[in-house]
Short mmCIF file of C-alpha atoms in Angstrom, two decimals:
data_model
loop_
_atom_site.label_atom_id
_atom_site.label_comp_id
_atom_site.label_asym_id
_atom_site.label_seq_id
_atom_site.Cartn_x
_atom_site.Cartn_y
_atom_site.Cartn_z
CA MET A 258 6.91 -16.39 -28.63
CA GLN A 259 3.43 -14.92 -28.35
CA PRO A 260 2.76 -12.71 -25.27
CA ASN A 261 0.37 -14.11 -22.72
CA LEU A 262 -3.04 -12.50 -22.34
CA HIS A 263 -1.96 -10.56 -19.24
CA ASP A 264 0.71 -8.76 -21.25
CA ALA A 265 -1.29 -8.45 -24.49
CA ASP A 266 -4.66 -7.25 -23.14
CA ARG A 267 -4.83 -6.58 -19.40
CA LEU A 268 -8.58 -5.85 -19.32
CA ARG A 269 -9.41 -9.06 -21.18
CA TRP A 270 -7.07 -10.96 -18.84
CA LEU A 271 -8.85 -9.47 -15.79
CA GLU A 272 -12.23 -10.46 -17.24
CA GLN A 273 -10.91 -13.97 -17.82
CA GLN A 274 -9.60 -14.27 -14.26
CA VAL A 275 -12.94 -13.07 -12.83
CA HIS A 276 -14.78 -15.60 -14.97
CA LEU A 277 -12.48 -18.39 -13.81
CA LEU A 278 -13.06 -17.42 -10.17
CA GLN A 279 -16.82 -17.18 -10.65
CA THR A 280 -16.99 -20.60 -12.27
CA GLY A 281 -14.72 -22.23 -9.69
CA ARG A 282 -11.99 -23.08 -12.19
CA LEU A 283 -9.22 -22.24 -9.76
CA GLU A 284 -6.69 -24.54 -11.41
CA ALA A 285 -6.81 -22.37 -14.55
CA LEU A 286 -6.06 -19.11 -12.74
CA ASP A 287 -2.89 -17.21 -13.62
CA ILE A 288 -1.59 -17.24 -10.03
CA GLU A 289 1.72 -15.54 -10.82
CA HIS A 290 0.12 -12.50 -12.44
CA LEU A 291 -2.80 -12.44 -10.00
CA THR A 292 -0.32 -12.21 -7.14
CA GLU A 293 1.55 -9.39 -8.89
CA GLU A 294 -1.70 -7.53 -9.56
CA LEU A 295 -2.88 -7.86 -5.95
CA GLU A 296 0.47 -6.67 -4.61
CA ALA A 297 0.37 -3.72 -7.01
CA GLU A 298 -3.15 -2.87 -5.87
CA MET A 299 -2.00 -2.80 -2.25
CA GLY A 300 0.67 -0.32 -3.26
CA ASN A 301 -1.88 1.75 -5.15
CA GLU A 302 -3.97 2.16 -2.00
CA ARG A 303 -0.99 3.49 -0.06
CA ARG A 304 0.07 5.77 -2.92
CA GLU A 305 -3.44 7.20 -3.06
CA LEU A 306 -3.31 7.92 0.68
CA TYR A 307 0.12 9.53 0.27
CA ARG A 308 -1.03 11.73 -2.66
CA ARG A 309 -4.09 12.97 -0.81
CA LEU A 310 -2.11 13.67 2.37
CA ARG A 311 0.52 15.57 0.37
CA ILE A 312 -2.11 17.85 -1.11
CA LEU A 313 -3.97 18.26 2.18
CA ILE A 314 -0.84 19.09 4.17
CA GLY A 315 0.39 21.44 1.44
CA HIS A 316 -2.85 23.39 1.42
CA LEU A 317 -3.05 23.48 5.22
CA LEU A 318 0.47 24.94 5.19
CA ASN A 319 -0.67 27.51 2.61
CA TRP A 320 -3.65 28.34 4.81
CA HIS A 321 -1.51 28.56 7.94
CA TYR A 322 1.47 30.49 6.59
CA GLN A 323 -0.29 32.88 4.24
CA PRO A 324 -3.52 33.91 5.96
CA GLU A 325 -3.85 37.04 3.81
CA GLN A 326 -4.06 34.84 0.70
CA ARG A 327 -6.70 32.42 1.97
CA SER A 328 -9.16 31.56 -0.73
CA SER A 329 -12.23 29.46 -1.29
CA SER A 330 -10.08 27.40 -3.67
CA TRP A 331 -7.68 26.43 -0.86
CA ALA A 332 -10.61 25.76 1.48
CA GLY A 333 -12.29 23.64 -1.18
CA THR A 334 -9.17 21.59 -1.76
CA ILE A 335 -8.71 21.05 1.99
CA ARG A 336 -12.33 19.94 2.38
CA ALA A 337 -12.20 17.65 -0.65
CA GLN A 338 -8.96 15.97 0.42
CA ARG A 339 -10.27 15.39 3.93
CA LYS A 340 -13.44 13.80 2.60
CA ASP A 341 -11.54 11.69 0.09
CA ILE A 342 -9.06 10.48 2.73
CA LEU A 343 -11.90 9.55 5.08
CA LYS A 344 -13.65 7.70 2.25
CA LEU A 345 -10.41 5.88 1.38
CA LEU A 346 -9.90 4.88 5.04
CA LYS A 347 -13.53 3.76 5.31
CA GLY A 348 -13.13 1.55 2.24
CA SER A 349 -9.77 0.21 3.42
CA PRO A 350 -9.61 0.53 7.22
CA SER A 351 -6.31 -1.34 7.40
CA LEU A 352 -4.67 1.68 5.72
CA LYS A 353 -4.95 3.44 9.09
CA ARG A 354 -1.88 1.54 10.28
CA PHE A 355 0.18 3.34 7.61
CA ILE A 356 -1.16 6.87 8.05
CA GLU A 357 1.57 8.18 10.37
CA GLU A 358 4.28 6.90 8.02
CA GLU A 359 2.49 8.35 4.98
CA ILE A 360 2.18 11.73 6.73
CA ARG A 361 5.93 11.74 7.39
CA GLU A 362 6.61 10.75 3.79
CA ALA A 363 4.17 13.31 2.34
CA HIS A 364 5.26 16.23 4.51
CA GLN A 365 8.43 17.24 2.63
CA ASP A 366 6.66 17.09 -0.72
CA ALA A 367 3.82 19.11 0.81
CA VAL A 368 6.35 21.72 1.94
CA ASP A 369 7.70 21.89 -1.61
CA LEU A 370 4.15 22.32 -2.91
CA ALA A 371 3.35 25.05 -0.37
CA SER A 372 6.63 26.83 -1.09
CA PHE A 373 5.96 26.79 -4.82
CA GLU A 374 2.39 28.04 -4.42
CA THR A 375 3.14 30.73 -1.84
CA GLY A 376 6.67 31.80 -2.70
CA ILE A 377 7.72 31.19 0.92
CA ASP A 378 11.13 29.55 1.23
CA THR A 379 10.99 25.91 2.31
CA ALA A 380 13.25 26.73 5.28
CA ASN A 381 10.37 28.74 6.79
CA PHE A 382 8.16 25.67 7.08
CA PRO A 383 8.50 23.11 9.89
CA ALA A 384 10.80 20.15 9.29
CA ASP A 385 8.11 17.77 10.62
CA CYS A 386 4.41 17.88 9.96
CA PRO A 387 2.81 20.21 12.53
CA TYR A 388 -0.59 18.56 12.16
CA SER A 389 -1.73 15.43 13.95
CA VAL A 390 -3.81 12.77 12.25
CA ASP A 391 -6.82 14.14 14.13
CA ASP A 392 -6.07 17.68 12.91
CA LEU A 393 -5.71 16.52 9.33
CA LEU A 394 -9.02 14.67 9.30
CA ASP A 395 -11.08 17.10 11.41
CA ALA A 396 -13.39 19.14 9.17
CA ASN A 397 -13.45 21.86 11.83
CA TYR A 398 -9.68 22.22 12.17
CA TRP A 399 -8.23 25.22 10.37
CA PRO A 400 -4.74 26.30 11.52
#
């Protein structure tokens, strides 16, 4: 059995599906794989939010718990993550409904990151994220 185009050449399959949509040939669409791809893309958006929050929270913890080690590198990472999160939320405003959950999910991994980078034991960091959504996204907030 020969693999279908979706499995053999994903880019070509995507091009084909776009062409079918553009030409109104809806009956020829690969609905099963299109549904899978759209569901996967929704997950990708949330994973991107999670990854950026993990890095942002981790670096804010670094900044907060090791003030003597503050660097332009940490500041740059914090600024970049804030801008990227805001851009992500602007492009997909419905992600805002998941942000609290993603902060909770990202916090422990952010603690692990901060502990690794600073050498501070994870037990010395708060069990829950000490930063509100507003704190995290406020360019003027520096703990």
